C-alpha cells in the first residue's frame, strides 16, 4: 500500500498486483529477518522497534524505483519542467483516512510491545500520539511560511511523517524526544515533497517523502534521542539504513524492470486520460462527475 499511492493513476492493475505479491512475499520477509528474525542486523545492535526502516523505508525505496520507471502522469510537469498541481477529488475523505491511520498506529506501535506491559505500552502510545501531532502542526506551520496558506494535505502528510518517524524508537523515547522527532519529520515532509518535484518524479500522495525520508529519519533518531542515544548507535543505524536501502532498490528494480519489459507497467495514454476506473475496472467511480463533464 505504500507503493500504491506513489504509482496511482497510471500503473496497470495486474502489473501492480504481480509486483506486490513478489515484493511482499519475498523481499519484506528477507529484510525483516535481518533484525526481527535474529539476523546480522540484530547481532550488530541495529534497532527498529516497529518498522521505520523494515516496514516503511522498504516500501519507500520500492516506491522511488517504481515512480522512476513509470514516469509522471500526463500533465504533471509542464514544458518548462515546473510541476502542476493535480488536485485530489475528495480532501475530507483523505483527512478521514489519515485520522483512521493515526488511530490504527496505536495498534501498530502499541501492539509491537508484544506484551501487556502497562508501562511500556503506555509510553509507546504516548510517544506515538505526540510525534503525530507535532508532525502535523510543524508541517502546517512550515508550509504556511513557504506558501502563505495552511495546506491541509501538508498537515496530513506531516501527521503520517511523525508517525513513521517515531516508529523505530517509540518504546525508547521520552515524550519530549517524541515531539522533537515529530517536529523534524513535519519539516522534512515539506522539504521532501519539494525535492521529489524538483527531481521531476511524480508521487501523487507524497508516499516517498512520508515513508522513505521520514523512515530514514526515524531510524537515525534512535541513535540521537532516547535510551539508546550514542554515536556508535547512530553509526549502526546509518549502516542498517544503507544496507536495507541498497537491497530494496536492487530487488525492486529487478522485479519492476522485468515486469516492464514483459507485460508492461503503464497503461496507454488514452486509458490514463479516460480514467483507470473505466478502463481497468469497467465502471465509473464517479458517474455523476462524468455526466456533468459532458
PDB file of C-alpha atoms in Angstrom:
ATOM      1  CA  UNK A   1       0.000   0.000   0.000  1.00  0.00           C
ATOM      2  CA  UNK A   2       2.969   2.329   0.470  1.00  0.00           C
ATOM      3  CA  UNK A   3       3.881   1.849  -3.187  1.00  0.00           C
ATOM      4  CA  UNK A   4       0.288   2.075  -4.417  1.00  0.00           C
ATOM      5  CA  UNK A   5      -0.071   5.769  -3.580  1.00  0.00           C
ATOM      6  CA  UNK A   6       3.119   6.684  -5.419  1.00  0.00           C
ATOM      7  CA  UNK A   7       2.119   4.886  -8.632  1.00  0.00           C
ATOM      8  CA  UNK A   8      -1.564   5.853  -8.606  1.00  0.00           C
ATOM      9  CA  UNK A   9      -3.472   6.773 -11.777  1.00  0.00           C
ATOM     10  CA  UNK A  10      -1.073   5.259 -14.306  1.00  0.00           C
ATOM     11  CA  UNK A  11       0.000   1.715 -13.429  1.00  0.00           C
ATOM     12  CA  UNK A  12      -1.592  -1.455 -14.787  1.00  0.00           C
ATOM     13  CA  UNK A  13      -3.542  -3.219 -12.083  1.00  0.00           C
ATOM     14  CA  UNK A  14      -2.289  -6.723 -12.955  1.00  0.00           C
ATOM     15  CA  UNK A  15       1.317  -5.489 -13.061  1.00  0.00           C
ATOM     16  CA  UNK A  16       0.963  -3.855  -9.661  1.00  0.00           C
ATOM     17  CA  UNK A  17      -0.617  -6.989  -8.187  1.00  0.00           C
ATOM     18  CA  UNK A  18       2.228  -9.126  -9.536  1.00  0.00           C
ATOM     19  CA  UNK A  19       4.849  -6.778  -8.126  1.00  0.00           C
ATOM     20  CA  UNK A  20       3.088  -6.694  -4.736  1.00  0.00           C
ATOM     21  CA  UNK A  21       2.984 -10.484  -4.461  1.00  0.00           C
ATOM     22  CA  UNK A  22       6.696 -10.871  -5.239  1.00  0.00           C
ATOM     23  CA  UNK A  23       7.956  -7.900  -3.203  1.00  0.00           C
ATOM     24  CA  UNK A  24       5.809  -8.577  -0.145  1.00  0.00           C
ATOM     25  CA  UNK A  25       6.209 -12.345  -0.417  1.00  0.00           C
ATOM     26  CA  UNK A  26       9.990 -12.398  -0.785  1.00  0.00           C
ATOM     27  CA  UNK A  27      11.748  -9.087  -0.119  1.00  0.00           C
ATOM     28  CA  UNK A  28       9.928  -7.990   3.032  1.00  0.00           C
ATOM     29  CA  UNK A  29      10.448 -11.301   4.880  1.00  0.00           C
ATOM     30  CA  UNK A  30      14.140 -11.429   3.949  1.00  0.00           C
ATOM     31  CA  UNK A  31      14.827  -7.899   5.192  1.00  0.00           C
ATOM     32  CA  UNK A  32      12.635  -8.367   8.263  1.00  0.00           C
ATOM     33  CA  UNK A  33      14.564 -11.486   9.249  1.00  0.00           C
ATOM     34  CA  UNK A  34      17.804  -9.492   9.384  1.00  0.00           C
ATOM     35  CA  UNK A  35      16.528  -7.752  12.521  1.00  0.00           C
ATOM     36  CA  UNK A  36      13.337  -9.388  13.800  1.00  0.00           C
ATOM     37  CA  UNK A  37      14.496 -12.903  12.966  1.00  0.00           C
ATOM     38  CA  UNK A  38      17.773 -12.608  14.878  1.00  0.00           C
ATOM     39  CA  UNK A  39      19.794 -11.935  11.719  1.00  0.00           C
ATOM     40  CA  UNK A  40      23.002  -9.984  11.235  1.00  0.00           C
ATOM     41  CA  UNK A  41      21.459  -6.527  11.783  1.00  0.00           C
ATOM     42  CA  UNK A  42      20.105  -7.701  15.123  1.00  0.00           C
ATOM     43  CA  UNK A  43      23.512  -9.070  16.091  1.00  0.00           C
ATOM     44  CA  UNK A  44      25.146  -5.759  15.165  1.00  0.00           C
ATOM     45  CA  UNK A  45      22.784  -3.927  17.524  1.00  0.00           C
ATOM     46  CA  UNK A  46      20.597  -2.250  14.875  1.00  0.00           C
ATOM     47  CA  UNK A  47      17.304  -1.160  16.428  1.00  0.00           C
ATOM     48  CA  UNK A  48      13.942  -0.737  14.726  1.00  0.00           C
ATOM     49  CA  UNK A  49      11.088  -1.179  17.164  1.00  0.00           C
ATOM     50  CA  UNK A  50       8.123  -1.332  14.791  1.00  0.00           C
ATOM     51  CA  UNK A  51       9.492  -0.704  11.310  1.00  0.00           C
ATOM     52  CA  UNK A  52      10.573   2.823  10.330  1.00  0.00           C
ATOM     53  CA  UNK A  53      13.122   1.035   8.143  1.00  0.00           C
ATOM     54  CA  UNK A  54      11.950  -2.575   7.970  1.00  0.00           C
ATOM     55  CA  UNK A  55       8.383  -1.635   7.016  1.00  0.00           C
ATOM     56  CA  UNK A  56       8.223   1.955   5.816  1.00  0.00           C
ATOM     57  CA  UNK A  57      11.511   2.606   4.070  1.00  0.00           C
ATOM     58  CA  UNK A  58      11.402  -0.807   2.376  1.00  0.00           C
ATOM     59  CA  UNK A  59       8.145   0.305   0.777  1.00  0.00           C
ATOM     60  CA  UNK A  60       9.501   3.808   0.207  1.00  0.00           C
ATOM     61  CA  UNK A  61      12.561   2.607  -1.717  1.00  0.00           C
ATOM     62  CA  UNK A  62      10.326   0.442  -3.912  1.00  0.00           C
ATOM     63  CA  UNK A  63       8.025   3.425  -4.476  1.00  0.00           C
ATOM     64  CA  UNK A  64      11.002   5.532  -5.574  1.00  0.00           C
ATOM     65  CA  UNK A  65      12.116   2.914  -8.109  1.00  0.00           C
ATOM     66  CA  UNK A  66       8.553   2.398  -9.340  1.00  0.00           C
ATOM     67  CA  UNK A  67       7.946   6.121  -9.872  1.00  0.00           C
ATOM     68  CA  UNK A  68      11.244   6.413 -11.770  1.00  0.00           C
ATOM     69  CA  UNK A  69      10.423   3.510 -14.093  1.00  0.00           C
ATOM     70  CA  UNK A  70       6.790   4.545 -14.612  1.00  0.00           C
ATOM     71  CA  UNK A  71       7.267   8.216 -15.378  1.00  0.00           C
ATOM     72  CA  UNK A  72       4.971  11.051 -14.381  1.00  0.00           C
ATOM     73  CA  UNK A  73       1.260  11.355 -15.008  1.00  0.00           C
ATOM     74  CA  UNK A  74       0.178  13.171 -18.148  1.00  0.00           C
ATOM     75  CA  UNK A  75       0.126  16.903 -17.403  1.00  0.00           C
ATOM     76  CA  UNK A  76       2.030  16.719 -14.119  1.00  0.00           C
ATOM     77  CA  UNK A  77       5.045  18.614 -15.435  1.00  0.00           C
ATOM     78  CA  UNK A  78       4.750  21.476 -17.916  1.00  0.00           C
ATOM     79  CA  UNK A  79       7.028  22.181 -20.868  1.00  0.00           C
ATOM     80  CA  UNK A  80       9.123  24.371 -18.568  1.00  0.00           C
ATOM     81  CA  UNK A  81       9.552  21.426 -16.212  1.00  0.00           C
ATOM     82  CA  UNK A  82       7.569  23.029 -13.405  1.00  0.00           C
ATOM     83  CA  UNK A  83       5.151  20.749 -11.552  1.00  0.00           C
ATOM     84  CA  UNK A  84       1.429  21.291 -11.982  1.00  0.00           C
ATOM     85  CA  UNK A  85      -0.930  20.511  -9.135  1.00  0.00           C
ATOM     86  CA  UNK A  86      -3.335  17.659  -9.907  1.00  0.00           C
ATOM     87  CA  UNK A  87      -5.795  18.029  -7.006  1.00  0.00           C
ATOM     88  CA  UNK A  88      -7.310  15.081  -5.206  1.00  0.00           C
ATOM     89  CA  UNK A  89     -11.029  14.561  -5.713  1.00  0.00           C
ATOM     90  CA  UNK A  90     -12.026  14.460  -2.027  1.00  0.00           C
ATOM     91  CA  UNK A  91      -9.866  16.092   0.649  1.00  0.00           C
ATOM     92  CA  UNK A  92     -12.318  15.434   3.531  1.00  0.00           C
ATOM     93  CA  UNK A  93     -12.214  11.713   2.717  1.00  0.00           C
ATOM     94  CA  UNK A  94      -8.410  11.827   2.616  1.00  0.00           C
ATOM     95  CA  UNK A  95      -8.394  13.573   6.012  1.00  0.00           C
ATOM     96  CA  UNK A  96     -10.673  10.863   7.414  1.00  0.00           C
ATOM     97  CA  UNK A  97      -8.232   8.268   6.095  1.00  0.00           C
ATOM     98  CA  UNK A  98      -5.317   9.944   7.878  1.00  0.00           C
ATOM     99  CA  UNK A  99      -7.258  10.041  11.153  1.00  0.00           C
ATOM    100  CA  UNK A 100      -8.056   6.339  10.767  1.00  0.00           C
ATOM    101  CA  UNK A 101      -4.346   5.665  10.185  1.00  0.00           C
ATOM    102  CA  UNK A 102      -3.485   7.702  13.267  1.00  0.00           C
ATOM    103  CA  UNK A 103      -5.843   5.534  15.323  1.00  0.00           C
ATOM    104  CA  UNK A 104      -4.545   2.351  13.692  1.00  0.00           C
ATOM    105  CA  UNK A 105      -0.970   3.304  14.553  1.00  0.00           C
ATOM    106  CA  UNK A 106      -1.761   2.785  18.234  1.00  0.00           C
ATOM    107  CA  UNK A 107      -2.213  -0.872  17.419  1.00  0.00           C
ATOM    108  CA  UNK A 108       0.746  -0.850  15.058  1.00  0.00           C
ATOM    109  CA  UNK A 109       3.200   0.586  17.596  1.00  0.00           C
ATOM    110  CA  UNK A 110       1.455  -0.350  20.824  1.00  0.00           C
ATOM    111  CA  UNK A 111       0.984  -3.920  19.676  1.00  0.00           C
ATOM    112  CA  UNK A 112       4.675  -4.157  18.785  1.00  0.00           C
ATOM    113  CA  UNK A 113       5.466  -4.191  22.514  1.00  0.00           C
ATOM    114  CA  UNK A 114       4.367  -7.839  22.165  1.00  0.00           C
ATOM    115  CA  UNK A 115       3.209  -7.994  25.783  1.00  0.00           C
ATOM    116  CA  UNK A 116       0.631  -6.470  28.095  1.00  0.00           C
ATOM    117  CA  UNK A 117       3.293  -4.499  29.963  1.00  0.00           C
ATOM    118  CA  UNK A 118       1.259  -1.429  31.020  1.00  0.00           C
ATOM    119  CA  UNK A 119       4.243   0.903  31.480  1.00  0.00           C
ATOM    120  CA  UNK A 120       5.955   0.195  28.157  1.00  0.00           C
ATOM    121  CA  UNK A 121       2.702   0.059  26.207  1.00  0.00           C
ATOM    122  CA  UNK A 122       1.555   3.374  27.688  1.00  0.00           C
ATOM    123  CA  UNK A 123       4.869   5.058  26.872  1.00  0.00           C
ATOM    124  CA  UNK A 124       4.684   3.756  23.301  1.00  0.00           C
ATOM    125  CA  UNK A 125       1.141   5.055  22.830  1.00  0.00           C
ATOM    126  CA  UNK A 126       2.038   8.485  24.238  1.00  0.00           C
ATOM    127  CA  UNK A 127       5.178   8.931  22.109  1.00  0.00           C
ATOM    128  CA  UNK A 128       3.280   7.761  19.015  1.00  0.00           C
ATOM    129  CA  UNK A 129       0.495  10.300  19.510  1.00  0.00           C
ATOM    130  CA  UNK A 130       2.781  13.202  20.389  1.00  0.00           C
ATOM    131  CA  UNK A 131       5.010  12.633  17.357  1.00  0.00           C
ATOM    132  CA  UNK A 132       1.980  12.542  15.063  1.00  0.00           C
ATOM    133  CA  UNK A 133       0.534  15.744  16.499  1.00  0.00           C
ATOM    134  CA  UNK A 134       3.892  17.526  16.382  1.00  0.00           C
ATOM    135  CA  UNK A 135       4.466  16.392  12.798  1.00  0.00           C
ATOM    136  CA  UNK A 136       1.103  17.702  11.646  1.00  0.00           C
ATOM    137  CA  UNK A 137       1.481  21.081  13.346  1.00  0.00           C
ATOM    138  CA  UNK A 138       5.086  21.526  12.196  1.00  0.00           C
ATOM    139  CA  UNK A 139       4.324  20.720   8.558  1.00  0.00           C
ATOM    140  CA  UNK A 140       1.293  23.054   8.545  1.00  0.00           C
ATOM    141  CA  UNK A 141       3.284  25.944  10.031  1.00  0.00           C
ATOM    142  CA  UNK A 142       6.332  25.373   7.834  1.00  0.00           C
ATOM    143  CA  UNK A 143       4.283  25.105   4.635  1.00  0.00           C
ATOM    144  CA  UNK A 144       2.468  28.292   5.675  1.00  0.00           C
ATOM    145  CA  UNK A 145       5.827  30.082   5.885  1.00  0.00           C
ATOM    146  CA  UNK A 146       6.612  28.962   2.328  1.00  0.00           C
ATOM    147  CA  UNK A 147       3.227  29.228   0.622  1.00  0.00           C
ATOM    148  CA  UNK A 148       1.218  31.602   2.850  1.00  0.00           C
ATOM    149  CA  UNK A 149      -1.606  29.134   3.402  1.00  0.00           C
ATOM    150  CA  UNK A 150      -2.398  26.284   5.744  1.00  0.00           C
ATOM    151  CA  UNK A 151      -2.217  23.354   3.336  1.00  0.00           C
ATOM    152  CA  UNK A 152      -4.338  20.528   4.739  1.00  0.00           C
ATOM    153  CA  UNK A 153      -2.559  17.940   2.595  1.00  0.00           C
ATOM    154  CA  UNK A 154       0.768  19.015   4.109  1.00  0.00           C
ATOM    155  CA  UNK A 155      -0.760  18.734   7.576  1.00  0.00           C
ATOM    156  CA  UNK A 156      -1.984  15.221   6.795  1.00  0.00           C
ATOM    157  CA  UNK A 157       1.374  14.101   5.449  1.00  0.00           C
ATOM    158  CA  UNK A 158       3.044  15.735   8.451  1.00  0.00           C
ATOM    159  CA  UNK A 159       0.935  13.578  10.772  1.00  0.00           C
ATOM    160  CA  UNK A 160       1.931  10.476   8.832  1.00  0.00           C
ATOM    161  CA  UNK A 161       5.576  11.571   8.750  1.00  0.00           C
ATOM    162  CA  UNK A 162       5.561  11.983  12.525  1.00  0.00           C
ATOM    163  CA  UNK A 163       4.068   8.518  12.899  1.00  0.00           C
ATOM    164  CA  UNK A 164       6.639   6.946  10.580  1.00  0.00           C
ATOM    165  CA  UNK A 165       9.445   8.839  12.318  1.00  0.00           C
ATOM    166  CA  UNK A 166       8.571   7.657  15.833  1.00  0.00           C
ATOM    167  CA  UNK A 167       8.018   4.039  14.804  1.00  0.00           C
ATOM    168  CA  UNK A 168      11.669   2.975  15.055  1.00  0.00           C
ATOM    169  CA  UNK A 169      12.088   4.093  18.649  1.00  0.00           C
ATOM    170  CA  UNK A 170       8.613   4.566  20.096  1.00  0.00           C
ATOM    171  CA  UNK A 171       9.484   2.476  23.147  1.00  0.00           C
ATOM    172  CA  UNK A 172      12.829   4.249  23.722  1.00  0.00           C
ATOM    173  CA  UNK A 173      11.809   7.918  23.607  1.00  0.00           C
ATOM    174  CA  UNK A 174      10.597  10.343  26.231  1.00  0.00           C
ATOM    175  CA  UNK A 175       7.544  12.466  25.393  1.00  0.00           C
ATOM    176  CA  UNK A 176       9.849  15.422  24.723  1.00  0.00           C
ATOM    177  CA  UNK A 177      12.020  13.340  22.385  1.00  0.00           C
ATOM    178  CA  UNK A 178       8.875  12.275  20.518  1.00  0.00           C
ATOM    179  CA  UNK A 179       7.826  15.880  19.999  1.00  0.00           C
ATOM    180  CA  UNK A 180      11.248  16.820  18.589  1.00  0.00           C
ATOM    181  CA  UNK A 181      11.173  13.805  16.269  1.00  0.00           C
ATOM    182  CA  UNK A 182       7.675  14.751  15.091  1.00  0.00           C
ATOM    183  CA  UNK A 183       8.573  18.402  14.503  1.00  0.00           C
ATOM    184  CA  UNK A 184      11.619  17.410  12.455  1.00  0.00           C
ATOM    185  CA  UNK A 185       9.553  14.928  10.459  1.00  0.00           C
ATOM    186  CA  UNK A 186       6.949  17.627   9.742  1.00  0.00           C
ATOM    187  CA  UNK A 187       9.589  19.945   8.295  1.00  0.00           C
ATOM    188  CA  UNK A 188      11.241  17.085   6.395  1.00  0.00           C
ATOM    189  CA  UNK A 189       7.906  16.231   4.748  1.00  0.00           C
ATOM    190  CA  UNK A 190       7.533  19.685   3.183  1.00  0.00           C
ATOM    191  CA  UNK A 191      11.152  19.756   2.007  1.00  0.00           C
ATOM    192  CA  UNK A 192      10.951  16.145   0.816  1.00  0.00           C
ATOM    193  CA  UNK A 193       7.897  16.793  -1.357  1.00  0.00           C
ATOM    194  CA  UNK A 194       9.675  19.827  -2.841  1.00  0.00           C
ATOM    195  CA  UNK A 195      12.730  17.679  -3.569  1.00  0.00           C
ATOM    196  CA  UNK A 196      10.673  14.964  -5.280  1.00  0.00           C
ATOM    197  CA  UNK A 197       9.069  17.604  -7.522  1.00  0.00           C
ATOM    198  CA  UNK A 198      12.463  19.132  -8.368  1.00  0.00           C
ATOM    199  CA  UNK A 199      13.704  15.690  -9.393  1.00  0.00           C
ATOM    200  CA  UNK A 200      10.667  15.526 -11.734  1.00  0.00           C
ATOM    201  CA  UNK A 201       9.323  12.433 -10.020  1.00  0.00           C
ATOM    202  CA  UNK A 202       5.563  12.180  -9.752  1.00  0.00           C
ATOM    203  CA  UNK A 203       4.369  10.929  -6.369  1.00  0.00           C
ATOM    204  CA  UNK A 204       0.637  11.765  -6.133  1.00  0.00           C
ATOM    205  CA  UNK A 205       0.303  11.293  -2.367  1.00  0.00           C
ATOM    206  CA  UNK A 206       3.797  12.090  -1.072  1.00  0.00           C
ATOM    207  CA  UNK A 207       4.486   8.450  -0.188  1.00  0.00           C
ATOM    208  CA  UNK A 208       8.232   8.699  -0.816  1.00  0.00           C
ATOM    209  CA  UNK A 209       8.630  11.705   1.473  1.00  0.00           C
ATOM    210  CA  UNK A 210       6.467  10.136   4.190  1.00  0.00           C
ATOM    211  CA  UNK A 211       7.644   6.546   4.201  1.00  0.00           C
ATOM    212  CA  UNK A 212      11.176   6.709   2.834  1.00  0.00           C
ATOM    213  CA  UNK A 213      12.597  10.026   4.012  1.00  0.00           C
ATOM    214  CA  UNK A 214      10.824  10.042   7.384  1.00  0.00           C
ATOM    215  CA  UNK A 215      11.547   6.329   7.762  1.00  0.00           C
ATOM    216  CA  UNK A 216      15.257   7.056   7.417  1.00  0.00           C
ATOM    217  CA  UNK A 217      14.960   9.984   9.838  1.00  0.00           C
ATOM    218  CA  UNK A 218      13.123   7.899  12.439  1.00  0.00           C
ATOM    219  CA  UNK A 219      15.707   5.136  12.261  1.00  0.00           C
ATOM    220  CA  UNK A 220      18.610   7.550  12.677  1.00  0.00           C
ATOM    221  CA  UNK A 221      16.753   9.304  15.517  1.00  0.00           C
ATOM    222  CA  UNK A 222      17.196   6.162  17.634  1.00  0.00           C
ATOM    223  CA  UNK A 223      20.900   6.987  17.767  1.00  0.00           C
ATOM    224  CA  UNK A 224      20.238  10.656  18.608  1.00  0.00           C
ATOM    225  CA  UNK A 225      17.393  10.591  21.133  1.00  0.00           C
ATOM    226  CA  UNK A 226      16.111   8.341  23.858  1.00  0.00           C
ATOM    227  CA  UNK A 227      17.527   5.442  25.818  1.00  0.00           C
ATOM    228  CA  UNK A 228      19.835   4.204  23.032  1.00  0.00           C
ATOM    229  CA  UNK A 229      21.360   7.533  22.011  1.00  0.00           C
ATOM    230  CA  UNK A 230      25.099   7.329  21.267  1.00  0.00           C
ATOM    231  CA  UNK A 231      27.469   7.962  18.372  1.00  0.00           C
ATOM    232  CA  UNK A 232      28.099   4.240  17.987  1.00  0.00           C
ATOM    233  CA  UNK A 233      24.369   3.505  17.857  1.00  0.00           C
ATOM    234  CA  UNK A 234      23.879   6.249  15.259  1.00  0.00           C
ATOM    235  CA  UNK A 235      26.545   4.693  13.021  1.00  0.00           C
ATOM    236  CA  UNK A 236      24.931   1.256  13.380  1.00  0.00           C
ATOM    237  CA  UNK A 237      21.558   2.761  12.460  1.00  0.00           C
ATOM    238  CA  UNK A 238      23.098   4.518   9.454  1.00  0.00           C
ATOM    239  CA  UNK A 239      24.745   1.328   8.196  1.00  0.00           C
ATOM    240  CA  UNK A 240      21.471  -0.572   8.614  1.00  0.00           C
ATOM    241  CA  UNK A 241      19.582   2.060   6.621  1.00  0.00           C
ATOM    242  CA  UNK A 242      22.170   1.841   3.834  1.00  0.00           C
ATOM    243  CA  UNK A 243      22.110  -1.954   3.603  1.00  0.00           C
ATOM    244  CA  UNK A 244      18.320  -2.142   3.611  1.00  0.00           C
ATOM    245  CA  UNK A 245      18.114   0.682   1.055  1.00  0.00           C
ATOM    246  CA  UNK A 246      20.563  -0.984  -1.328  1.00  0.00           C
ATOM    247  CA  UNK A 247      18.841  -4.375  -1.132  1.00  0.00           C
ATOM    248  CA  UNK A 248      15.373  -2.835  -1.518  1.00  0.00           C
ATOM    249  CA  UNK A 249      16.373  -0.769  -4.551  1.00  0.00           C
ATOM    250  CA  UNK A 250      18.113  -3.625  -6.347  1.00  0.00           C
ATOM    251  CA  UNK A 251      15.319  -6.135  -5.778  1.00  0.00           C
ATOM    252  CA  UNK A 252      12.566  -3.621  -6.593  1.00  0.00           C
ATOM    253  CA  UNK A 253      14.350  -2.633  -9.804  1.00  0.00           C
ATOM    254  CA  UNK A 254      14.790  -6.256 -10.901  1.00  0.00           C
ATOM    255  CA  UNK A 255      11.118  -7.059 -10.283  1.00  0.00           C
ATOM    256  CA  UNK A 256       9.698  -3.868 -11.811  1.00  0.00           C
ATOM    257  CA  UNK A 257      12.078  -3.774 -14.795  1.00  0.00           C
ATOM    258  CA  UNK A 258      11.257  -7.395 -15.615  1.00  0.00           C
ATOM    259  CA  UNK A 259       7.534  -6.639 -15.459  1.00  0.00           C
ATOM    260  CA  UNK A 260       8.020  -3.524 -17.601  1.00  0.00           C
ATOM    261  CA  UNK A 261       9.848  -5.478 -20.316  1.00  0.00           C
ATOM    262  CA  UNK A 262       7.340  -8.360 -20.343  1.00  0.00           C
ATOM    263  CA  UNK A 263       3.722  -7.444 -19.601  1.00  0.00           C
ATOM    264  CA  UNK A 264       4.340  -3.709 -19.202  1.00  0.00           C
ATOM    265  CA  UNK A 265       3.950  -1.383 -16.230  1.00  0.00           C
ATOM    266  CA  UNK A 266       2.000   1.582 -17.520  1.00  0.00           C
ATOM    267  CA  UNK A 267      -1.407   1.894 -19.136  1.00  0.00           C
ATOM    268  CA  UNK A 268      -1.763   3.513 -22.558  1.00  0.00           C
ATOM    269  CA  UNK A 269      -2.124   7.308 -22.719  1.00  0.00           C
ATOM    270  CA  UNK A 270      -5.787   7.200 -23.778  1.00  0.00           C
ATOM    271  CA  UNK A 271      -6.578   4.813 -20.911  1.00  0.00           C
ATOM    272  CA  UNK A 272      -4.914   7.163 -18.443  1.00  0.00           C
ATOM    273  CA  UNK A 273      -6.869  10.137 -19.781  1.00  0.00           C
ATOM    274  CA  UNK A 274     -10.177   8.288 -19.706  1.00  0.00           C
ATOM    275  CA  UNK A 275      -9.507   7.066 -16.163  1.00  0.00           C
ATOM    276  CA  UNK A 276      -8.416   3.725 -14.773  1.00  0.00           C
ATOM    277  CA  UNK A 277     -11.768   3.211 -13.081  1.00  0.00           C
ATOM    278  CA  UNK A 278     -13.392   2.918 -16.521  1.00  0.00           C
ATOM    279  CA  UNK A 279     -10.532   1.259 -18.398  1.00  0.00           C
ATOM    280  CA  UNK A 280      -9.251  -1.186 -15.751  1.00  0.00           C
ATOM    281  CA  UNK A 281     -12.476  -1.923 -13.877  1.00  0.00           C
ATOM    282  CA  UNK A 282     -15.162  -1.299 -16.500  1.00  0.00           C
ATOM    283  CA  UNK A 283     -17.180   1.206 -14.482  1.00  0.00           C
ATOM    284  CA  UNK A 284     -17.179   4.860 -13.494  1.00  0.00           C
ATOM    285  CA  UNK A 285     -16.084   5.572  -9.944  1.00  0.00           C
ATOM    286  CA  UNK A 286     -17.863   8.950 -10.202  1.00  0.00           C
ATOM    287  CA  UNK A 287     -20.612   8.660 -12.803  1.00  0.00           C
ATOM    288  CA  UNK A 288     -22.178  11.988 -11.876  1.00  0.00           C
ATOM    289  CA  UNK A 289     -18.851  13.730 -12.422  1.00  0.00           C
ATOM    290  CA  UNK A 290     -18.517  12.272 -15.921  1.00  0.00           C
ATOM    291  CA  UNK A 291     -22.133  13.202 -16.703  1.00  0.00           C
ATOM    292  CA  UNK A 292     -21.529  16.788 -15.563  1.00  0.00           C
ATOM    293  CA  UNK A 293     -18.376  16.975 -17.672  1.00  0.00           C
ATOM    294  CA  UNK A 294     -20.401  16.123 -20.784  1.00  0.00           C
TER     295      UNK A 294
END
